[in-house]
Coordinates of C-alpha atoms and ligand atoms in Angstrom, one line a residue:
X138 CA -62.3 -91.5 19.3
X139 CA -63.9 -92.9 16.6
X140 CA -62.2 -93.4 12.9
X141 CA -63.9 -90.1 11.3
X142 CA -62.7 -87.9 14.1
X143 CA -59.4 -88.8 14.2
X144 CA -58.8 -87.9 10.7
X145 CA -56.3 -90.5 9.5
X146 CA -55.9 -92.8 6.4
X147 CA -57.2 -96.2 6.6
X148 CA -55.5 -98.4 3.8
X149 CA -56.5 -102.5 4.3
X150 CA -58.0 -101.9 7.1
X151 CA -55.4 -100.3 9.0
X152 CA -54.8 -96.7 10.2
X153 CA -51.7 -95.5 8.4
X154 CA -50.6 -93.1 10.8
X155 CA -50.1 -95.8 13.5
X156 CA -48.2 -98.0 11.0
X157 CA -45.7 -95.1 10.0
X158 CA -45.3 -94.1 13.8
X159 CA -44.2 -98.3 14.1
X160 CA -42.3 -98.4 11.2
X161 CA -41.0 -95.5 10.5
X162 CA -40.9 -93.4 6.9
X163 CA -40.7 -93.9 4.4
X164 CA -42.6 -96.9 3.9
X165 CA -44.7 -99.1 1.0
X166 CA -47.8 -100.6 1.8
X167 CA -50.0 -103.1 0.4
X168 CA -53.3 -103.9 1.0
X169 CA -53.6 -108.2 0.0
X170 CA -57.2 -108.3 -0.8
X171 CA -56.5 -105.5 -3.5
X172 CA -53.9 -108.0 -5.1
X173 CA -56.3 -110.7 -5.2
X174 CA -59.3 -108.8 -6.2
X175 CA -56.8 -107.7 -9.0
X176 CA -55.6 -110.8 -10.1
X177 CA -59.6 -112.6 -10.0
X178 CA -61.1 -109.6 -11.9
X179 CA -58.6 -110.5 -15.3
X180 CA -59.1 -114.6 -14.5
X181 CA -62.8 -113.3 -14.5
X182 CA -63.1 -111.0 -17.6
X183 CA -61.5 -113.7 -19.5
X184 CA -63.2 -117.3 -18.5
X185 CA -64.8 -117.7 -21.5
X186 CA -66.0 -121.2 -22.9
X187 CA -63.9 -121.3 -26.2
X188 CA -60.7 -120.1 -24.4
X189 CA -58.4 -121.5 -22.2
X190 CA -56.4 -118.2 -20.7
X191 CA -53.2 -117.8 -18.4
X192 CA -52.2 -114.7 -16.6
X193 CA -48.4 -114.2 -16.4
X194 CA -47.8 -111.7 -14.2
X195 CA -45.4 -109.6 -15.0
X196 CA -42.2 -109.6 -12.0
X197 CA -40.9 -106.4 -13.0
X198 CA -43.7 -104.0 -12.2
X199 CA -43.5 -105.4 -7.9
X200 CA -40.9 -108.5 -7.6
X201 CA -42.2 -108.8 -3.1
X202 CA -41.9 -112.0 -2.5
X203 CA -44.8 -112.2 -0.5
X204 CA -47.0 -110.6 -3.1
X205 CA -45.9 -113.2 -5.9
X206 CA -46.6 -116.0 -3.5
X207 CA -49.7 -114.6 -3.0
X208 CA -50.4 -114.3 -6.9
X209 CA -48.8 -118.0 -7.2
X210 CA -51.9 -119.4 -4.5
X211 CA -53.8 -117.6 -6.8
X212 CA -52.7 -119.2 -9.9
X213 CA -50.9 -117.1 -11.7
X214 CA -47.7 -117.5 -13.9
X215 CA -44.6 -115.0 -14.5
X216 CA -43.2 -112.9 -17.1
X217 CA -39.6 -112.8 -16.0
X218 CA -37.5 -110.6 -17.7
X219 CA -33.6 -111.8 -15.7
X220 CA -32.4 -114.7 -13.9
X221 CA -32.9 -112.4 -10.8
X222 CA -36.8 -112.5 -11.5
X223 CA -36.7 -116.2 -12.5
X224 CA -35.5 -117.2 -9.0
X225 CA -37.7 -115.0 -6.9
X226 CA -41.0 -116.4 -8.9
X227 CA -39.3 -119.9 -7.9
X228 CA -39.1 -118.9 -4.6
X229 CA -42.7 -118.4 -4.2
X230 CA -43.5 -121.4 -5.9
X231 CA -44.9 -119.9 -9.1
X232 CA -44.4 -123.4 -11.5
X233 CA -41.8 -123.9 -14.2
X234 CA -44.4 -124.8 -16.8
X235 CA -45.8 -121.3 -16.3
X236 CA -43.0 -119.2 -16.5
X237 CA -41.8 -116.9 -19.5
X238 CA -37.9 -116.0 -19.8
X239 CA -38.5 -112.5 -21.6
X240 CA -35.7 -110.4 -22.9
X241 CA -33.9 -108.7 -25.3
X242 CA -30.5 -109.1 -24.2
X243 CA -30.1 -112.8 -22.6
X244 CA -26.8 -113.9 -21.7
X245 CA -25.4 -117.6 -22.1
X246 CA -25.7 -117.8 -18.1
X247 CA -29.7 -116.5 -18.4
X248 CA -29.9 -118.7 -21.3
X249 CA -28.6 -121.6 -19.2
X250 CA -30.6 -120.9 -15.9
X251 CA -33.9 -120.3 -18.2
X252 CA -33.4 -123.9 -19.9
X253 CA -32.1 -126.0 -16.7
X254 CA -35.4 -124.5 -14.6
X255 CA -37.7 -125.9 -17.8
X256 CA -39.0 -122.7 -18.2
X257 CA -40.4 -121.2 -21.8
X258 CA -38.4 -118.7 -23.5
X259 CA -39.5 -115.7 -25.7
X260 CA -36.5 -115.4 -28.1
X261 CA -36.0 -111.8 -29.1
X262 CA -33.6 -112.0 -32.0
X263 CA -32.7 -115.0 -34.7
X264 CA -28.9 -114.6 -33.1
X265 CA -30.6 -115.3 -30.0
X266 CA -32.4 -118.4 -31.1
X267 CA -29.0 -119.9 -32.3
X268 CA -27.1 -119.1 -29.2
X269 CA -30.1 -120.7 -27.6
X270 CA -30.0 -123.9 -29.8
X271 CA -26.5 -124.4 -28.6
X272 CA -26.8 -124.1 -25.1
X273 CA -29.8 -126.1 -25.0
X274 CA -27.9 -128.9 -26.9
X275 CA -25.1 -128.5 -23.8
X276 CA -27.5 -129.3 -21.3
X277 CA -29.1 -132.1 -23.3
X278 CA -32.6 -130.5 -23.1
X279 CA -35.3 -129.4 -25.1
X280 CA -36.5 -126.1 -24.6
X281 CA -40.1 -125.0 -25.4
X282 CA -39.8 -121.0 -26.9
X283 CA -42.0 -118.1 -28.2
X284 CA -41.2 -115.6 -30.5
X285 CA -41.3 -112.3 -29.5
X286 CA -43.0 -110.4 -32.4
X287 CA -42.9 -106.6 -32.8
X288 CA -46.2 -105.7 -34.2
X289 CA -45.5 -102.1 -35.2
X290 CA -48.5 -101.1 -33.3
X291 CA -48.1 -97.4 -31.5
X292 CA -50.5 -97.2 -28.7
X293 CA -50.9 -93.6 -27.3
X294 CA -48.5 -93.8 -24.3
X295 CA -45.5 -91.8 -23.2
X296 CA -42.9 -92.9 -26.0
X297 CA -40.8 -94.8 -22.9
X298 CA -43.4 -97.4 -22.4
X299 CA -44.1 -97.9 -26.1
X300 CA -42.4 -101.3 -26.7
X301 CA -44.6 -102.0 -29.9
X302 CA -43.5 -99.5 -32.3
X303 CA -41.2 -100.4 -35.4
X304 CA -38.4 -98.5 -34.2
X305 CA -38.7 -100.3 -30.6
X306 CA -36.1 -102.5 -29.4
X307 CA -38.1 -105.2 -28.8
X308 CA -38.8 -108.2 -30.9
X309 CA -38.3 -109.4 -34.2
X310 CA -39.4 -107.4 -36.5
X311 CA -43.2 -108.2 -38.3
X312 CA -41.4 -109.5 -41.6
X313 CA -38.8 -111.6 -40.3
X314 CA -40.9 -113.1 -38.0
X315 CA -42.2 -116.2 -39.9
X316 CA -38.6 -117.3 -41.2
X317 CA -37.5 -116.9 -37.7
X318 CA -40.1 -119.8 -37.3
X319 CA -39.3 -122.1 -39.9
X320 CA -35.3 -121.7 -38.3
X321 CA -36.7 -122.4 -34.9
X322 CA -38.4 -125.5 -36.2
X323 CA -35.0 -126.9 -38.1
X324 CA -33.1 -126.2 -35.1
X325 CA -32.2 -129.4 -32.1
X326 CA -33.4 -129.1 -28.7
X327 CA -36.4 -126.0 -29.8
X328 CA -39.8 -126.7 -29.4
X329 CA -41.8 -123.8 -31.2
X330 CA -44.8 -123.5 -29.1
X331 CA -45.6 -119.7 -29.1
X332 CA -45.8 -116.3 -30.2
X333 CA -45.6 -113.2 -27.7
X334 CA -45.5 -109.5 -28.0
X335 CA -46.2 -106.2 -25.7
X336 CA -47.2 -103.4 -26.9
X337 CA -46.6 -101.0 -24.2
X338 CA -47.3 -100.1 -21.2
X339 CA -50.2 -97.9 -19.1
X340 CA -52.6 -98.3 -22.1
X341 CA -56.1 -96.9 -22.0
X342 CA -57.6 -97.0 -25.1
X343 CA -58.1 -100.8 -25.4
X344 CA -58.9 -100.7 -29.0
X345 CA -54.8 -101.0 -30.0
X346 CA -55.0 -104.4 -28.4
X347 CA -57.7 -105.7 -31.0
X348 CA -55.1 -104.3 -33.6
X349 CA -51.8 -106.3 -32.0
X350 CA -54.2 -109.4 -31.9
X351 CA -55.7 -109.5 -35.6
X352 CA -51.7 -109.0 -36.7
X353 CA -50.7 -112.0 -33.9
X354 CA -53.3 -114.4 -35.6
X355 CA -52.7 -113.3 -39.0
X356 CA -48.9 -114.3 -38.2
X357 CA -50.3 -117.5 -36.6
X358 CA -52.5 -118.3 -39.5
X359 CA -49.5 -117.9 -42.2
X360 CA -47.4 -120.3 -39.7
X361 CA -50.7 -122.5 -39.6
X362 CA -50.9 -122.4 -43.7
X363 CA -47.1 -123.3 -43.7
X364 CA -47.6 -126.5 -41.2
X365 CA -45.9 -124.4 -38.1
X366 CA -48.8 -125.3 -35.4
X367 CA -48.5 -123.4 -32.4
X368 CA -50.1 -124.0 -28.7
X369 CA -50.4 -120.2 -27.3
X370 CA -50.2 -116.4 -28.3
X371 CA -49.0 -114.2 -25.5
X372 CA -50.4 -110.6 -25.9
X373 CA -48.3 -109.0 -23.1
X374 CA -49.3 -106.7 -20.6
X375 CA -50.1 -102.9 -20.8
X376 CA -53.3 -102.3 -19.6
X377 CA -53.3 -99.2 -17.5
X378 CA -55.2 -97.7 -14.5
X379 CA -57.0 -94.2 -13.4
X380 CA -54.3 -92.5 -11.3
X381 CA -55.9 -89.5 -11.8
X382 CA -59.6 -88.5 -10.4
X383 CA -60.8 -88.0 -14.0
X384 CA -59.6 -91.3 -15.1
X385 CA -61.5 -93.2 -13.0
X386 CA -64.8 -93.1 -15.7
X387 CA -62.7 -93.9 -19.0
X388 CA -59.8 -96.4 -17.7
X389 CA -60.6 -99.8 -18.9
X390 CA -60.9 -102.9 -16.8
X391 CA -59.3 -106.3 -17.6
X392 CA -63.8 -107.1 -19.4
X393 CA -62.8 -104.1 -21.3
X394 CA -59.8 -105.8 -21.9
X395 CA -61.1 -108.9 -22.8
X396 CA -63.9 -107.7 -25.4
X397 CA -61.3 -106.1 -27.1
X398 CA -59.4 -109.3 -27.5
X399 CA -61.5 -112.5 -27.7
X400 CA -63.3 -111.6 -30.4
X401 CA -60.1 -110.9 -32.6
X402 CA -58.6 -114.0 -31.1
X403 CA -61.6 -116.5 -31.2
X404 CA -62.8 -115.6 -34.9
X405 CA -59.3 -116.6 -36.5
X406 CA -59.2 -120.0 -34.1
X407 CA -62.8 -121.1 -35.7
X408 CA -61.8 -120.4 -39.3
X409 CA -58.4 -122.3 -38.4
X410 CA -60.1 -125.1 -36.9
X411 CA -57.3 -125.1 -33.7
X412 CA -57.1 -124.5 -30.1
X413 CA -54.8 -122.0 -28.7
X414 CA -54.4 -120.7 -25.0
X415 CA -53.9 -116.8 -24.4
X416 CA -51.3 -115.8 -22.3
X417 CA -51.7 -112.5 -20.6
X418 CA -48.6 -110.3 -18.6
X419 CA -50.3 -107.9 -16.5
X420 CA -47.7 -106.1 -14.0
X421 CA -49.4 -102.0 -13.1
X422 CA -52.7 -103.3 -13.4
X423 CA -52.2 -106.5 -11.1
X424 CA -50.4 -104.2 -8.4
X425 CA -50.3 -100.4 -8.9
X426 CA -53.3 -100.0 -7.2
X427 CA -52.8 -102.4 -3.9
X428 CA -50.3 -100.3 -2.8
X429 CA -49.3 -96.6 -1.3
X430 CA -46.1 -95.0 0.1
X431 CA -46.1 -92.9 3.3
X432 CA -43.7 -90.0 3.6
X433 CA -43.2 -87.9 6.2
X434 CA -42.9 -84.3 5.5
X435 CA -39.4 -82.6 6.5
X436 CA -40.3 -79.3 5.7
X437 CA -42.7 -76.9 4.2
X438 CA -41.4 -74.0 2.6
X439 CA -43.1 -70.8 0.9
X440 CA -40.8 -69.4 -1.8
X441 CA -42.1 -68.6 -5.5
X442 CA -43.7 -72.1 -4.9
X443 CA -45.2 -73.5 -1.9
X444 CA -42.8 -76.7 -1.4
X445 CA -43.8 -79.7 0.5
X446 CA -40.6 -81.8 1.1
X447 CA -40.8 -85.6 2.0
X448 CA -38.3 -88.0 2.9
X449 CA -39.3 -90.2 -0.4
X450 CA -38.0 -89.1 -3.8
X451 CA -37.1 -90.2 -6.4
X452 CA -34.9 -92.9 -4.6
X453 CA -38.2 -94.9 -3.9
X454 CA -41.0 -93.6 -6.7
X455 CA -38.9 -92.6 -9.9
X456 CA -42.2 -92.4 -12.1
X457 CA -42.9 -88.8 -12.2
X458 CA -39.6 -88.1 -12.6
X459 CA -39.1 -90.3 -15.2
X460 CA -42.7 -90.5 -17.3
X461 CA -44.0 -87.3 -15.7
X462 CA -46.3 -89.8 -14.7
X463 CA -49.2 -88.5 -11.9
X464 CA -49.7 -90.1 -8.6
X465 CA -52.3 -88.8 -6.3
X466 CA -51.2 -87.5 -2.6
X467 CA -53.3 -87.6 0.3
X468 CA -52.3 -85.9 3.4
X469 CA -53.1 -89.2 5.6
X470 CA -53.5 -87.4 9.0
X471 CA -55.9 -85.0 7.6
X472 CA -57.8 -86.7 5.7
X473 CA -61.1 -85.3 6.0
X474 CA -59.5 -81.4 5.8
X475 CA -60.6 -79.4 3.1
X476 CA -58.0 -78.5 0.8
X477 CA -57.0 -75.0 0.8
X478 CA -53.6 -74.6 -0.7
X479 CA -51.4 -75.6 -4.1
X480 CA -48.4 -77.1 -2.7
X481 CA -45.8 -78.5 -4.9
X482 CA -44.8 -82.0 -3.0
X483 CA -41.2 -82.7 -3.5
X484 CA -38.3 -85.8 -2.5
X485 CA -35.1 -85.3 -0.8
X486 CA -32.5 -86.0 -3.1
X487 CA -30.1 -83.6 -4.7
X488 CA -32.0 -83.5 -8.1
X489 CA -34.1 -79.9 -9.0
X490 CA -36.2 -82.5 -11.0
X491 CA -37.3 -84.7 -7.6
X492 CA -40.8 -83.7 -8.0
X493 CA -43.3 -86.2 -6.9
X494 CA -46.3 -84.1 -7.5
X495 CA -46.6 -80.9 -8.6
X496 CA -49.2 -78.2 -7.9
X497 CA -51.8 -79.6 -6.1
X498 CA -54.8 -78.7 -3.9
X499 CA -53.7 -79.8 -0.4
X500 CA -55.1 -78.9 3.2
X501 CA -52.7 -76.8 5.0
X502 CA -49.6 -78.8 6.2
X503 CA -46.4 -78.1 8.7
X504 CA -43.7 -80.4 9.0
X505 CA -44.5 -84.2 10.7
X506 CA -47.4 -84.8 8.6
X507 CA -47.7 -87.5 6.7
X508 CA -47.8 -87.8 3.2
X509 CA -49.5 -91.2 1.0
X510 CA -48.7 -91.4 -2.5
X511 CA -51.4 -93.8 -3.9
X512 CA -50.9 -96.3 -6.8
X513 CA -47.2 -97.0 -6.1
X514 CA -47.7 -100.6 -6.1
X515 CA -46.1 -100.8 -10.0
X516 CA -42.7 -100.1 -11.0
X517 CA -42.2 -98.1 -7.2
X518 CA -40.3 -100.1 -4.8
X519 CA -38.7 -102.4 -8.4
X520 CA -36.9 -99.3 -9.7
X521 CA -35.8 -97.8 -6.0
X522 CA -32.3 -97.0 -5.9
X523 CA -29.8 -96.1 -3.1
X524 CA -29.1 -93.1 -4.6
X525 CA -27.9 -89.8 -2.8
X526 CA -26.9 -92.5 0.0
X527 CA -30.8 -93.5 1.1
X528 CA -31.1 -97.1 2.2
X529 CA -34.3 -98.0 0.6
X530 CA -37.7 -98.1 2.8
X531 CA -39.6 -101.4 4.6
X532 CA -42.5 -103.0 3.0
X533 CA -45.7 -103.9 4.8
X534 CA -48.4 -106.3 3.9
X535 CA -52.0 -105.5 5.6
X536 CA -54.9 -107.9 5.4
X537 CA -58.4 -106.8 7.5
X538 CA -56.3 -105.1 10.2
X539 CA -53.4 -107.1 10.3
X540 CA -49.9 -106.1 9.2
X541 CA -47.0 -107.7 8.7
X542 CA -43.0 -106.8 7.7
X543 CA -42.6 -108.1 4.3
X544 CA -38.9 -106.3 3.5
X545 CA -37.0 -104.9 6.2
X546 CA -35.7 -101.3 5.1
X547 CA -31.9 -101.3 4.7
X548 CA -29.6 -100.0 7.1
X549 CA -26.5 -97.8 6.5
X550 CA -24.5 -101.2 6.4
X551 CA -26.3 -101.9 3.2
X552 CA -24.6 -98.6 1.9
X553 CA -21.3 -100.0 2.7
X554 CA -21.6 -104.0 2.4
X555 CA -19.9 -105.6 -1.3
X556 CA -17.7 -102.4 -1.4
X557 CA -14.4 -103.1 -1.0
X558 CA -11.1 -100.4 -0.3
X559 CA -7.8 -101.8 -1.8
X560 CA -5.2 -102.8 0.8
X561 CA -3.1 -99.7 -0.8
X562 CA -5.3 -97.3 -0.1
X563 CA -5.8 -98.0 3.3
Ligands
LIG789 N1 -44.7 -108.0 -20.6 C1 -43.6 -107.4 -21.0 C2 -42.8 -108.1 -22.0 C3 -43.2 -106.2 -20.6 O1 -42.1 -105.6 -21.0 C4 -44.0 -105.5 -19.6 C5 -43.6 -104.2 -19.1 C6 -45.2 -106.1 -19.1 C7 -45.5 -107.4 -19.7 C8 -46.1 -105.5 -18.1 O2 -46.7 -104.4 -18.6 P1 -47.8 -103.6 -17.7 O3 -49.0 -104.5 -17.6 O4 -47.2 -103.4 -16.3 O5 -48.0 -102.3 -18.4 N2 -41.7 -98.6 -15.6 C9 -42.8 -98.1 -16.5 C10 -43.5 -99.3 -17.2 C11 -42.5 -100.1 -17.9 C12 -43.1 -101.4 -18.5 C13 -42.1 -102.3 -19.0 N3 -42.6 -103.5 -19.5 C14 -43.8 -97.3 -15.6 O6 -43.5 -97.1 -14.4 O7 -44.8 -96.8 -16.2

């Protein structure tokens, strides 16, 4: 039978039906020449002769291990935003000198871990930068940092992924920002090297960027002006993808990206007369679209609404619920059907609000079919939970036909193991 007649997915290569009857649902799956694509097209978009750039990609939105060793061959860096995230980029041999300890709320032990790995920290607060002074001084080391800026930019983004706003937690705010420096530079064992901000997240009007950038160099031209020279400006991530049909004509690409901020960036270098590198901290737009998650549907159910239930929720993708974000779903062993019906696709859990998609054109399904959410590469598997008792779901990496286990799901033993009953109560 040839590819088109049996009607099934193929993602990397691979028919997804045969990898969910071998691994079972739910499952995520990623597709390695989609990560590297990814990670070129921004080291692409911003080679530029005047501009020496470095992409930290951000841990948070996929922390696989085999994904950031693949990203670490490729040469990128890491925003890390815990100790947790420090030692997995480590572990795939991502390189101290470009790491970036992020963080609003950094213990003494993340603080520690941060200075005795050598990497650089973005300080978030001036009691931070003390606290930091002081543990650094412990260890006998110096510590290269950043300051995190809050520009008071609002890009147009649901309000839970705008970190750039004045009221944001992030950052210190604009005016303190340049008497946070001259502290920094008074203070033993800191290096002042850079400045950093994000402005939020799944951006796609690009234009807000050339506005964080003109008020990053105008900060780096007062520090400049006051003898404060720095080495880079880190512009944060944020740039965000089509996960809806429509977007596909108006979402910018990392180019897009670029034009809006070289320009900015290069202008106030030349009338400064320095050198600075950009640092970049792409997470959705690195990953999102590498990977999909296969569910397999339990039951379909015609009430007021025609329900689609599938054995992944909210447990394993908690965007909709959580940003009423969109994610487009595929019936991958129909894939050629025409759709006929609105279904409204839902998760297992205990929750009325486990929606994963609502009303949507679908071909007709029955229970066993299988399900692929696509673009569940970013913040999907990193903000799974156990909740309602699921173990979380297996990860698979495929590359031109091959596949290969990158996470074994959990077991029910995973449920259990680290909880202890008191002798008493036995
Ligand atoms: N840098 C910093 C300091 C960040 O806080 C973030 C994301 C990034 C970089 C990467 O941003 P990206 O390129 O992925 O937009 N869970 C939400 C997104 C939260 C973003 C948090 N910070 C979602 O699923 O939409």
């Amino acid at each position: 039978m040839t590819e088109e007649e049996k009607n099934h997915l193929i993602f990397g290569g691979v028919d997804v039906v045969e990898l969910a009857e071998r691994y079972g649902t739910p499952l995520y799956v990623t597709d390695e020449n989609k990560l590297r694509v990814n990670l070129r097209s921004y080291k692409e978009a911003f080679e530029t002769a005047n501009t020496d750039t470095d992409i930290y990609y951000a841990v948070k939105a996929n922390g696989n291990l085999a994904l950031l060793t693949i990203l670490a061959s490729e040469g990128a860096g890491a925003d890390v935003f815990s100790t947790g995230e420090l030692w997995l980029t480590k572990s795939a041999g991502i390189p101290a000198e470009k790491i970036l300890f992020n963080g609003n709320s950094k213990s003494d032990d993340d603080l520690r871990a941060a200075v005795e790995s050598g990497v650089k920290i973005s300080v978030d607060s001036k009691d931070e930068l003390r606290a930091l002074s002081v543990v650094a001084e412990e260890l006998r080391k110096e510590v290269e940092i950043a300051i995190r800026v809050n520009p008071d930019v609002s890009p147009e983004v649901h309000p839970k992924i705008a970190t750039g706003l004045k009221e944001s937690k992030f950052g210190l705010p604009y005016y303190e920002v340049i008497s946070a420096c001259e502290e920094a530079n008074k203070l033993p064992n800191i290096a002042l090297t850079g400045l950093h901000c994000h402005i939020g997240s799944q951006i796609l009007d690009v234009s807000v960027f050339s506005e964080a950038t003109e008020k990053m160099m105008d900060l780096v031209e007062k520090l400049y002006e006051k003898g404060i020279a720095l080495e880079f400006v880190d512009l944060g991530g944020g740039l965000g993808i089509a996960y809806k049909q429509e977007e596909k004509e108006i979402a910018p690409t990392p180019k897009d990206l670029a034009e809006a901020i070289l320009p900015v960036f290069e202008k106030k270098m030349d009338e400064l007369g320095i050198n600075l590198k950009l640092v970049l901290e792409p997470g959705r737009s690195i990953v999102a679209s590498t990977t999909i998650l296969l569910s397999r549907i339990n039951a379909v159910k015609r009430a007021y609404k025609n329900f689609v239930a599938i054995d992944a929720g909210f447990n394993l993708l908690i965007r909709p619920v959580m940003y009423d974000a969109y994610h487009e779903v595929l019936i991958a062993n129909k894939i050629n059907e025409r759709v006929s019906e609105l279904y409204t696709v839902v998760g297992p859990v205990c929750e009325a609000g486990d929606i994963i998609a609502k009303d949507r054109k679908l071909p007709s399904v029955e229970r066993g079919d299988l399900v692929a959410i696509l673009d569940a590469g970013a913040y999907g598997f990193s903000m799974s939970s156990q909740y309602n008792g699921r173990p979380r779901c297996a990860e698979v990496l495929v590359c031109n036909g091959e596949v290969d286990l990158i996470r074994s799901g959990e077991s029910i033993e995973d449920l259990l193991r680290n909880q202890k009953i008191p002798a008493r109560l036995r």
